[in-house]
Short mmCIF file of C-alpha atoms in Angstrom, two decimals:
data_model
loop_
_atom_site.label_atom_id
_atom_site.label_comp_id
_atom_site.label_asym_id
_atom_site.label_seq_id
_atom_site.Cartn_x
_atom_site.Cartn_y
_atom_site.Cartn_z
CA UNK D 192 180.62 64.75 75.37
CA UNK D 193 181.52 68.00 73.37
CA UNK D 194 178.43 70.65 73.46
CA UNK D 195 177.16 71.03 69.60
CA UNK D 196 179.14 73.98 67.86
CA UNK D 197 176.65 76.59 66.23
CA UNK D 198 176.91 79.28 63.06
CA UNK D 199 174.32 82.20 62.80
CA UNK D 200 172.81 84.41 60.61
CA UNK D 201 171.36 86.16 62.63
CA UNK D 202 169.16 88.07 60.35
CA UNK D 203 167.70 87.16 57.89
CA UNK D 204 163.89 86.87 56.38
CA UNK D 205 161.14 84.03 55.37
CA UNK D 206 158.77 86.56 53.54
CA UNK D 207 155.95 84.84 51.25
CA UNK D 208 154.86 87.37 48.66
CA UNK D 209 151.02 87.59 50.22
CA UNK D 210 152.38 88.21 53.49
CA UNK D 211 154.34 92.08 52.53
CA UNK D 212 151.67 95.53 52.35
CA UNK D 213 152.92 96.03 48.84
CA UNK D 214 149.43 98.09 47.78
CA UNK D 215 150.29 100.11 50.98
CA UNK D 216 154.09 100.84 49.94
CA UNK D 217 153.30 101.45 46.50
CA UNK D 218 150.36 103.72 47.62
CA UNK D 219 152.88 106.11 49.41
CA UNK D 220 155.63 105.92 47.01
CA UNK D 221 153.36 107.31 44.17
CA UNK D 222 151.60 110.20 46.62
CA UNK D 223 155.13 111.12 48.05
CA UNK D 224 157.00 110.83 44.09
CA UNK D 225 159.25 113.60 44.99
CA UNK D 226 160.64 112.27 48.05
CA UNK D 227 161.40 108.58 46.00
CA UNK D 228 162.93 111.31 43.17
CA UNK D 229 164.95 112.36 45.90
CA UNK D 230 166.04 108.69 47.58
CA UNK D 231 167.21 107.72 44.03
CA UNK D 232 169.10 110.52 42.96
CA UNK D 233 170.83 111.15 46.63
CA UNK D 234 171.92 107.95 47.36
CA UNK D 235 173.86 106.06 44.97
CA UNK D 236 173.06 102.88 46.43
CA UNK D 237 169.83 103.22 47.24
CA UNK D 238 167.63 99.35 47.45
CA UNK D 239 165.37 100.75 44.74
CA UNK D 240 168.10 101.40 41.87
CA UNK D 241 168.75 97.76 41.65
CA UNK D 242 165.02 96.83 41.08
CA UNK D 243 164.37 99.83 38.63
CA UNK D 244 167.90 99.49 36.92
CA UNK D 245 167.41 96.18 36.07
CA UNK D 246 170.92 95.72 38.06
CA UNK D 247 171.03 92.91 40.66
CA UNK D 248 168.80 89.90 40.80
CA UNK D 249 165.35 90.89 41.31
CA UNK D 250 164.18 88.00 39.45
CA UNK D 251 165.60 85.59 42.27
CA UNK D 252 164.13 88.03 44.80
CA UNK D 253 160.59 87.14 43.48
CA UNK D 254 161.07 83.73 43.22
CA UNK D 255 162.22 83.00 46.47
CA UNK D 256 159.08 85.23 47.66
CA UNK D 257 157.11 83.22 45.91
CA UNK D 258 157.53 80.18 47.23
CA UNK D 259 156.13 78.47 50.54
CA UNK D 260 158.06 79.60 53.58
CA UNK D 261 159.32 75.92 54.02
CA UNK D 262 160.93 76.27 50.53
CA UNK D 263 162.29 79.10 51.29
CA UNK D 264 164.44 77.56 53.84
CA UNK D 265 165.49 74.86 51.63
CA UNK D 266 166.00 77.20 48.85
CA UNK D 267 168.40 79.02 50.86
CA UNK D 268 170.26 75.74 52.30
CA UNK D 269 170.83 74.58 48.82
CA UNK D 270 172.13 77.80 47.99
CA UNK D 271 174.68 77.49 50.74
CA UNK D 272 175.62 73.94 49.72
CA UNK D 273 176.39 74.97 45.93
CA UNK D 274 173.42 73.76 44.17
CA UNK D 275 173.00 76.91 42.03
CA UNK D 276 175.79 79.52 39.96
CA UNK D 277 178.52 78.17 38.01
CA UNK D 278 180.81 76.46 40.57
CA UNK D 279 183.15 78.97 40.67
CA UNK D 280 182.48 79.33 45.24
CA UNK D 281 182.91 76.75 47.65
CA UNK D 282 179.98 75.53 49.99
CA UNK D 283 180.26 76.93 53.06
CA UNK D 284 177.33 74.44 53.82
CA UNK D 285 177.10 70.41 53.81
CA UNK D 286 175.47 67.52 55.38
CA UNK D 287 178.14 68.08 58.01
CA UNK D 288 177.85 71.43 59.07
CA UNK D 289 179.20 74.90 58.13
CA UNK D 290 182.75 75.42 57.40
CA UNK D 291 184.47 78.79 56.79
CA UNK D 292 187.49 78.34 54.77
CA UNK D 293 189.37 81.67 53.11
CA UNK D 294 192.04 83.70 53.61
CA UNK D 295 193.82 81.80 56.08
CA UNK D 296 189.93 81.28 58.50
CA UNK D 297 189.09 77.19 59.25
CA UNK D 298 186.09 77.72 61.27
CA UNK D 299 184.03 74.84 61.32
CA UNK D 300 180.20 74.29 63.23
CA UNK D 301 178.23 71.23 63.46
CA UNK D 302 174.80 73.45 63.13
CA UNK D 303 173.51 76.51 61.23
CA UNK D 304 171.10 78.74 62.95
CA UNK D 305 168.64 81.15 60.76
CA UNK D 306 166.57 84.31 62.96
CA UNK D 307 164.21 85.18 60.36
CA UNK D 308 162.55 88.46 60.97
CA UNK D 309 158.84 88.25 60.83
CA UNK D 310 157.79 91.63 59.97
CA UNK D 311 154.48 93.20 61.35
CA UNK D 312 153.13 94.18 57.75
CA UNK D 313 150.25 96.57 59.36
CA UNK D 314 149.22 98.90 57.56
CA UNK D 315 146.00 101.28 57.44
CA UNK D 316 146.59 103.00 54.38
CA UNK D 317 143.36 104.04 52.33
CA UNK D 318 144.20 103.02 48.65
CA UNK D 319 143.51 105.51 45.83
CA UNK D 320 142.14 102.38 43.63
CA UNK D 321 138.56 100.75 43.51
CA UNK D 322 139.68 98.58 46.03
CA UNK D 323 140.29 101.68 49.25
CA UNK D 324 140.68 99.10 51.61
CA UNK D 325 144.13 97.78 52.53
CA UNK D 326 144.54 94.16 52.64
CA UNK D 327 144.90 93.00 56.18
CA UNK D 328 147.73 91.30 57.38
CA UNK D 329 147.13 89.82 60.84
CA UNK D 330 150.07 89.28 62.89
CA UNK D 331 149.80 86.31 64.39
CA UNK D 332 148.08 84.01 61.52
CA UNK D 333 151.32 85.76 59.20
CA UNK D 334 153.80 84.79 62.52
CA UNK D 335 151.92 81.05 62.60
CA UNK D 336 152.14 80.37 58.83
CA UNK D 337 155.90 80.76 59.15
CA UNK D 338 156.20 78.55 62.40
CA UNK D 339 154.05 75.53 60.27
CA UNK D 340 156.24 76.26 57.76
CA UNK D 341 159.72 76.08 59.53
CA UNK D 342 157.64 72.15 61.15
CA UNK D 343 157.07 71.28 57.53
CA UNK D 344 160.80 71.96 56.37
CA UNK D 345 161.56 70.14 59.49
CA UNK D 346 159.89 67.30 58.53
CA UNK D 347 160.85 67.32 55.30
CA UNK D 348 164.82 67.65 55.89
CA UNK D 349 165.40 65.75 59.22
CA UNK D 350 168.77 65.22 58.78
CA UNK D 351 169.41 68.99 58.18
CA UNK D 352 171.87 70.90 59.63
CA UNK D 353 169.77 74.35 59.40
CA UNK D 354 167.69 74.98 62.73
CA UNK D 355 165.21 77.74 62.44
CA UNK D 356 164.55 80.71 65.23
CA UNK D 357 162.44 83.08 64.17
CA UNK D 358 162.14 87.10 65.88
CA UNK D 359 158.87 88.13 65.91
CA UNK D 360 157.28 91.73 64.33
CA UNK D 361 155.26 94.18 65.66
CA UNK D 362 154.70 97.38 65.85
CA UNK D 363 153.31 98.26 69.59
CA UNK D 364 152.33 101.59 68.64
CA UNK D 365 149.07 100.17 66.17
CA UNK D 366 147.31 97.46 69.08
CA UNK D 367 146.05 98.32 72.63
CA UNK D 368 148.35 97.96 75.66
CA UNK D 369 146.41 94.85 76.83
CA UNK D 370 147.47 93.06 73.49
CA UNK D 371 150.86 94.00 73.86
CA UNK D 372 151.05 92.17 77.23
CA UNK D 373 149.14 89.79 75.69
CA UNK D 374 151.12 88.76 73.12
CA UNK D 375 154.08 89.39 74.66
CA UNK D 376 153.18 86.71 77.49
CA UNK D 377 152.22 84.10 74.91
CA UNK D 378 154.87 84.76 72.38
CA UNK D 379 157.51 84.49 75.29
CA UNK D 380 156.46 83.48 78.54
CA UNK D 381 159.16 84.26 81.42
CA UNK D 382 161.85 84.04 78.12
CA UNK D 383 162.45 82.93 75.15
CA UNK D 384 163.62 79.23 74.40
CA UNK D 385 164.38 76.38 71.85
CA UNK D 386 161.16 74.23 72.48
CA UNK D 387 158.19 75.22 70.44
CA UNK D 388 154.80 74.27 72.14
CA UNK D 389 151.58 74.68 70.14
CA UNK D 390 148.85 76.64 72.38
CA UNK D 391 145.29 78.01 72.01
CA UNK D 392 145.11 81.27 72.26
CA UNK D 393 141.79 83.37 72.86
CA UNK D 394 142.31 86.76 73.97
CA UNK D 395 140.43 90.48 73.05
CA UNK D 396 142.25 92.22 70.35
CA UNK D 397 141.68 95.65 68.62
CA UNK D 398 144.19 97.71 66.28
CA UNK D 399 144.12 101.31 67.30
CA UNK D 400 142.44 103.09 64.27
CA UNK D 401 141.36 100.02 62.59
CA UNK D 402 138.09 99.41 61.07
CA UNK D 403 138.44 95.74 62.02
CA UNK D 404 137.91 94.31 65.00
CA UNK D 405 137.60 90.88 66.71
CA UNK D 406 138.60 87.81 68.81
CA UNK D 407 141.40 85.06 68.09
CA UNK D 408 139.97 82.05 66.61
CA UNK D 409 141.30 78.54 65.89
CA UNK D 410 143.30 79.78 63.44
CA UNK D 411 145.53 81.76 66.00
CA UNK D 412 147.60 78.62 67.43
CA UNK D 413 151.37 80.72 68.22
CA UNK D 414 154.15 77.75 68.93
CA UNK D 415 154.87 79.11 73.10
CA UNK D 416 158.55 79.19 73.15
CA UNK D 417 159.04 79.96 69.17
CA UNK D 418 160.47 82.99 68.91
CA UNK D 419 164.25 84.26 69.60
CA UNK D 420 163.28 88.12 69.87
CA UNK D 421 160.99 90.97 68.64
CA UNK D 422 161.83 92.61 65.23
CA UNK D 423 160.94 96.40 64.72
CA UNK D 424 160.97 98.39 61.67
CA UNK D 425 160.88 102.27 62.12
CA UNK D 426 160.33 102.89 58.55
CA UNK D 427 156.80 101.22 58.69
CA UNK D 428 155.91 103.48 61.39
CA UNK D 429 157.67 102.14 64.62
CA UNK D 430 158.79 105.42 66.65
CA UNK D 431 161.23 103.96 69.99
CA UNK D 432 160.30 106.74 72.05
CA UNK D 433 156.84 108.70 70.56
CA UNK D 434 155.96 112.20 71.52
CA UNK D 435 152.66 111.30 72.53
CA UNK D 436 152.74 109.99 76.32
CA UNK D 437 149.98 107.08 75.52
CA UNK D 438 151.87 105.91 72.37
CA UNK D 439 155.06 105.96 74.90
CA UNK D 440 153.20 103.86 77.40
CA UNK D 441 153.08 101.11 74.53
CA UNK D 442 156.60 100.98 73.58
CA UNK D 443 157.30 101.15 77.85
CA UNK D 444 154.92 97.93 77.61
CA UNK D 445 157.07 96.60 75.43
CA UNK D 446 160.73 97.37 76.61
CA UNK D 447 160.45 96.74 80.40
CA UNK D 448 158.65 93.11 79.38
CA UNK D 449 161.97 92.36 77.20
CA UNK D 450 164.35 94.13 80.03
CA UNK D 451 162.71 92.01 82.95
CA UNK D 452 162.66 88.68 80.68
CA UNK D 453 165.73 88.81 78.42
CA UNK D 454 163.96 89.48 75.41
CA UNK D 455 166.40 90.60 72.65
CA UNK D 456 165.01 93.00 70.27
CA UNK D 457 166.40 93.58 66.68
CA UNK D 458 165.54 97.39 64.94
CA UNK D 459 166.26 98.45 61.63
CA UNK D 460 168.93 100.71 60.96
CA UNK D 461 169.72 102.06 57.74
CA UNK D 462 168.00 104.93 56.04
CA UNK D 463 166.41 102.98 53.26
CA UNK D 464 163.84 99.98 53.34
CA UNK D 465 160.15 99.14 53.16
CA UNK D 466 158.63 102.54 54.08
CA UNK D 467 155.71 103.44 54.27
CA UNK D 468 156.01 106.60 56.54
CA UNK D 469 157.56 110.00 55.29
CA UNK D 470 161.52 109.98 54.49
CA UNK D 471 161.52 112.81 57.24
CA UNK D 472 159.46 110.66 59.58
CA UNK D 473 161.38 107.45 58.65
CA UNK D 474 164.72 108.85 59.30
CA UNK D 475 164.21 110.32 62.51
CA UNK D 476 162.53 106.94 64.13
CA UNK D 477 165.43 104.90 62.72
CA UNK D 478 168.16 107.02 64.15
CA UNK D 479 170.36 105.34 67.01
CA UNK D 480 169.94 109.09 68.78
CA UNK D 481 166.44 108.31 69.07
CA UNK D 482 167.18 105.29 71.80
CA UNK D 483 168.79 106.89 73.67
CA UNK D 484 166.58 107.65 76.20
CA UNK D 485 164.64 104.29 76.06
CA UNK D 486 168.34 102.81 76.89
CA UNK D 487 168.75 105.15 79.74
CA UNK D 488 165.37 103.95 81.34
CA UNK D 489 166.21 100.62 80.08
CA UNK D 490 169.91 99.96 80.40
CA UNK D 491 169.88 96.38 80.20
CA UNK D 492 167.98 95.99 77.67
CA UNK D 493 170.07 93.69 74.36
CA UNK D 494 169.25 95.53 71.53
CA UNK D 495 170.97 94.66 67.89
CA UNK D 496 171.10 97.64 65.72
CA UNK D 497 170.64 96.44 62.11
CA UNK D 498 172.78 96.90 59.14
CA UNK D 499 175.38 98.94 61.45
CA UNK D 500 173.81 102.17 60.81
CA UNK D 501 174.67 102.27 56.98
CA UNK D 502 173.60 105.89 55.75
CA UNK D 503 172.89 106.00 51.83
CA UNK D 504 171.55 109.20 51.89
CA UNK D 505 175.20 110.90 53.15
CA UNK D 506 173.17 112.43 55.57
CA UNK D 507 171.41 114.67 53.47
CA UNK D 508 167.83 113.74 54.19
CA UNK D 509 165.04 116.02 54.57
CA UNK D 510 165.09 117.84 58.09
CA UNK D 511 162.91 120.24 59.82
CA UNK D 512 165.94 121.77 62.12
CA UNK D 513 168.71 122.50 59.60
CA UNK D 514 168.96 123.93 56.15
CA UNK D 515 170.68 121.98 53.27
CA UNK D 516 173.73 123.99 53.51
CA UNK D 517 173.83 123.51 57.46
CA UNK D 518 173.69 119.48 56.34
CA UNK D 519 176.58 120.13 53.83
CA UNK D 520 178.95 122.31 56.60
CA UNK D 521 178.08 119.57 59.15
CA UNK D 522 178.73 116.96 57.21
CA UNK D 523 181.78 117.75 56.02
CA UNK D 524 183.11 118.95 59.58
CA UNK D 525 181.88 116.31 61.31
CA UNK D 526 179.33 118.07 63.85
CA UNK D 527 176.85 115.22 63.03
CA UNK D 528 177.74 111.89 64.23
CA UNK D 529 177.50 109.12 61.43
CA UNK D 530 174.66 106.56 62.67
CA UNK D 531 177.00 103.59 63.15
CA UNK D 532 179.36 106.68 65.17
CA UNK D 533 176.21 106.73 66.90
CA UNK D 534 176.22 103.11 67.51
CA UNK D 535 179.55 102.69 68.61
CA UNK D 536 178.71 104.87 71.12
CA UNK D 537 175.85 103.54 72.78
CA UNK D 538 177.99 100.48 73.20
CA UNK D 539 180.57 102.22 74.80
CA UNK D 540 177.61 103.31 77.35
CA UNK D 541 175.71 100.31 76.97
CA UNK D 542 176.52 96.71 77.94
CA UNK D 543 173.79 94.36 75.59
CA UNK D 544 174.08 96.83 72.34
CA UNK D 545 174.66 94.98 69.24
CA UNK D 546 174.56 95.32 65.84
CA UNK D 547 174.46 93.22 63.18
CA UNK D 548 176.04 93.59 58.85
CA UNK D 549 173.06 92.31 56.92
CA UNK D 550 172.57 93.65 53.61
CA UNK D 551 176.10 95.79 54.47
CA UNK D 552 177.88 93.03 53.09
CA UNK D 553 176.15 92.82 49.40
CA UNK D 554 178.91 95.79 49.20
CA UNK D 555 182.33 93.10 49.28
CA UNK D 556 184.56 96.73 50.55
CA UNK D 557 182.28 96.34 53.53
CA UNK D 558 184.61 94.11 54.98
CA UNK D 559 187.67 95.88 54.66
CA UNK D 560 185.96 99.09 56.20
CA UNK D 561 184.81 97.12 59.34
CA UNK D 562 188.07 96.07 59.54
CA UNK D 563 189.65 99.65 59.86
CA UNK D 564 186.81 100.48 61.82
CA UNK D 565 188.47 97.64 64.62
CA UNK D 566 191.98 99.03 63.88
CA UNK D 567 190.85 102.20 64.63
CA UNK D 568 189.83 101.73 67.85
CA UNK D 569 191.73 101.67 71.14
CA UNK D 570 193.12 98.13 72.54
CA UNK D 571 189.67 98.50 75.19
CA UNK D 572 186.96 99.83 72.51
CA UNK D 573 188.49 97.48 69.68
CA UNK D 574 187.31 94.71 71.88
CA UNK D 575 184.25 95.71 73.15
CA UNK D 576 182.99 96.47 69.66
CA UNK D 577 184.50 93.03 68.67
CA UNK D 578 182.02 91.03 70.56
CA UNK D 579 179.36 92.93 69.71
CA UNK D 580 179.06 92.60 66.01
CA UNK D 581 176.88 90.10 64.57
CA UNK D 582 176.90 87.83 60.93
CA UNK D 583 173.65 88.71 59.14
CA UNK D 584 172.56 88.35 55.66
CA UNK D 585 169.42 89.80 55.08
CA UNK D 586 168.59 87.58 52.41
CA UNK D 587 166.27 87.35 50.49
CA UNK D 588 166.07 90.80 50.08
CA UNK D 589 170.00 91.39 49.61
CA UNK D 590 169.07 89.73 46.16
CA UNK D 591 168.61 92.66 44.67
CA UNK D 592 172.28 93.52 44.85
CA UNK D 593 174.23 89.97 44.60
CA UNK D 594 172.90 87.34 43.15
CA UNK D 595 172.40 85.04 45.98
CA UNK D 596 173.20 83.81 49.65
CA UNK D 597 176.12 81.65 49.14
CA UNK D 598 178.44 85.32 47.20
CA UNK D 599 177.50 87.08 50.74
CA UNK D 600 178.90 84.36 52.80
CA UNK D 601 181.67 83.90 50.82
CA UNK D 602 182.80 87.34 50.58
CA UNK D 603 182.81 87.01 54.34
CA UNK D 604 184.81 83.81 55.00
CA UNK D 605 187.18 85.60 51.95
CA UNK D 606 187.16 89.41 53.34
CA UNK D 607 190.22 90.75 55.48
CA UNK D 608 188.70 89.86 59.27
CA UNK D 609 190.54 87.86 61.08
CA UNK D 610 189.64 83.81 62.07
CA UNK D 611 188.70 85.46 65.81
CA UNK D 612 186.72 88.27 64.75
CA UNK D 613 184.95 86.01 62.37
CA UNK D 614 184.29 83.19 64.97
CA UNK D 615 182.86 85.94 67.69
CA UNK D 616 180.61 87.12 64.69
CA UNK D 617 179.32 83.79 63.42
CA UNK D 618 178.96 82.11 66.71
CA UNK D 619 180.10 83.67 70.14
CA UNK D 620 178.68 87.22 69.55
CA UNK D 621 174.73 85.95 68.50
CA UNK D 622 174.46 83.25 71.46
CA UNK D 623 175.39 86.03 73.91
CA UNK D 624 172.98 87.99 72.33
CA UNK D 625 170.47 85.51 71.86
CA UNK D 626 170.48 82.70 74.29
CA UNK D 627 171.14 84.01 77.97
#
């Protein structure tokens, strides 16, 4: 018998409204004002403009946050089969399986598989309202309300084609090293696998900094075996490789675990997000150049760089070391490498670097550019890049530039890569990232 064929998007999100900091976010935006003057006026295609234009579909953003994380899944399957828009796009979706069909591609695959990326939403920032207390968002209750969720869908849909495998958030640098280990050996055991297992859990825990403190009760039941990797988010605070020698012990926790075991981590990387550090601080954490030397300690570890780098600032973001007319001369002669430049690189050097193109794609020309980005590249490069490039759609949050999932996928399956390059990004690529 034929092993089962399988489709990815390998990053996307299942965020319920009362799980994201928003007081937090909003707290900084308002006391930094100048530097969110400065995203929106530098960077033409900054997330924000979309939400505070009244451009894109913000409206759909919200309601799919509003709903229960098992109808968010279905929300997004019935957006893939055609259920909403005029009728204009094919389903790429059906009770079948996917199928890619455009511009010469017939790529068919019994399954779909959806990595949502929890996010670790911790954040200890004092409020300026009645209220000064931020709202806390535990980690693991957030992480377990997901998993119950992605049962109850299950339940719900059994003769789906959509299988759910979630990465899981955090951000080592805000919990002791014991919970790191901790977590890390219940979250994934020896690796990380296809069979969730529900498992008590009672273990010390204490967030550096935190007025809060406490044990893990009943209500902290992780599924062993759940997750498919760790998600971290630089602009939230996450800094690879930290000055400070204890905060570097943390992330050294974290990376030799996922080395050792297979573990493959995703990290954001594009200048823009949900911040809730300085733009200065923000940008230099998300940099590829800042991994370098946890890949040179680390050389095996499988590491997916999101959103390939994109840059919407044109690289002139605020920086300590060079003057805004050293970031225009540099710029324009090339002395600074671009961040996916950056990328590429690592990969040259690297053998489990990936990256995937969600949100990159709400921008159709996208496409095209990755294509001359292939053709531009040597006959050896070419294909090392070409199996290392993941399908991602970063949706729901890619809402607030297209109006839903099924235009992004579409604009893929229609877009100028060829039936190969599509196949290794939809399917090959993410299981050799994912599933070792």
């Amino acid at each position: 018998m034929d092993s089962p064929t399988f489709a990815f998007d390998v990053h996307m999100h299942i965020i319920p409204l009362q799980h994201a900091c928003l007081s937090s976010f909003v707290e900084l935006a308002r006391e930094r004002g100048g530097q969110e003057v400065f995203a929106l006026a530098s960077a033409k295609d900054y997330i924000a403009k979309g939400v505070l234009s009244g451009k894109g579909d913000v409206f759909n953003l919200l309601n799919a946050m509003e709903r229960t994380p098992a109808d968010e899944i279905a929300l997004y399957e019935d957006d893939l089969c055609g259920a909403f828009g005029d009728g204009t796009l094919a389903p790429v979706l059906d009770e079948n399986g996917v199928h890619i069909d455009g511009d010469g591609k017939h790529l068919s695959y019994e399954y779909l598989v959806l990595c949502p990326q929890i996010m670790d939403f911790n954040a200890d920032v004092p409020l300026s309202v009645r209220y000064k207390d931020a709202p806390r968002h535990d980690l693991f209750k957030q992480a377990v309300q997901i998993l119950d969720g992605i049962a109850e869908y299950r339940q719900a849909h059994p003769k789906s084609r959509v299988i759910v495998r979630p990465f899981i958030g955090i951000n080592p640098l805000l919990y002791e090293p014991d919970f790191i280990r901790r977590l890390l050996e219940t979250c994934f055991g020896k690796k990380s696998g296809w069979n969730p297992r529900r498992e008590k859990v009672l273990a010390d825990w204490k967030l550096v900094g935190s007025r809060r403190a406490g044990q893990f009760d009943e209500t902290h039941l992780p599924y062993r075996n759940a997750f498919a990797g760790i998600k971290l988010y630089p602009p939230m605070g996450f800094d690879p490789y930290p000055d400070d020698a204890a905060q570097r012990e943390k992330t050294e926790i974290l990376f030799s675990f996922c080395e050792e075991h297979g573990v493959p981590l995703v990290t954001h990387c594009d200048d823009q997000g949900f911040r809730t550090v300085s733009l200065e601080d923000s940008f230099r954490y998300t940099s590829p150049e800042r991994w370098e030397r946890v890949l040179a300690a680390h050389p095996r570890l499988y590491v997916d760089f999101a959103h390939f780098g994109q840059q919407y600032y044109k690289g002139l973001g605020p920086d300590k070391e060079r003057s805004l007319p050293q970031k225009l001369l540099d710029m324009m002669t090339g002395a600074v490498a671009s961040w996916h430049e950056q990328i590429l690189r690592l990969m040259d050097t690297y053998p489990h670097v990936y990256s995937d193109f969600s949100f990159s794609g709400t921008k159709t020309d996208c496409w095209k550019w990755l294509r001359q980005v292939l053709d531009d590249s040597n006959g050896e490069a070419r294909c090392r890049y070409a199996h290392r490039l993941l399908f991602g759609t970063d949706w729901p949050l890619c809402l607030t530039k297209i109006p839903g999932a099924l235009e992004y996928w579409r604009a893929f399956a229609d877009g100028p890569l060829s039936a190969e390059q599509c196949h290794l990004m939809l399917s090959e690529n993410p299981q050799n990232f994912l599933f070792r």
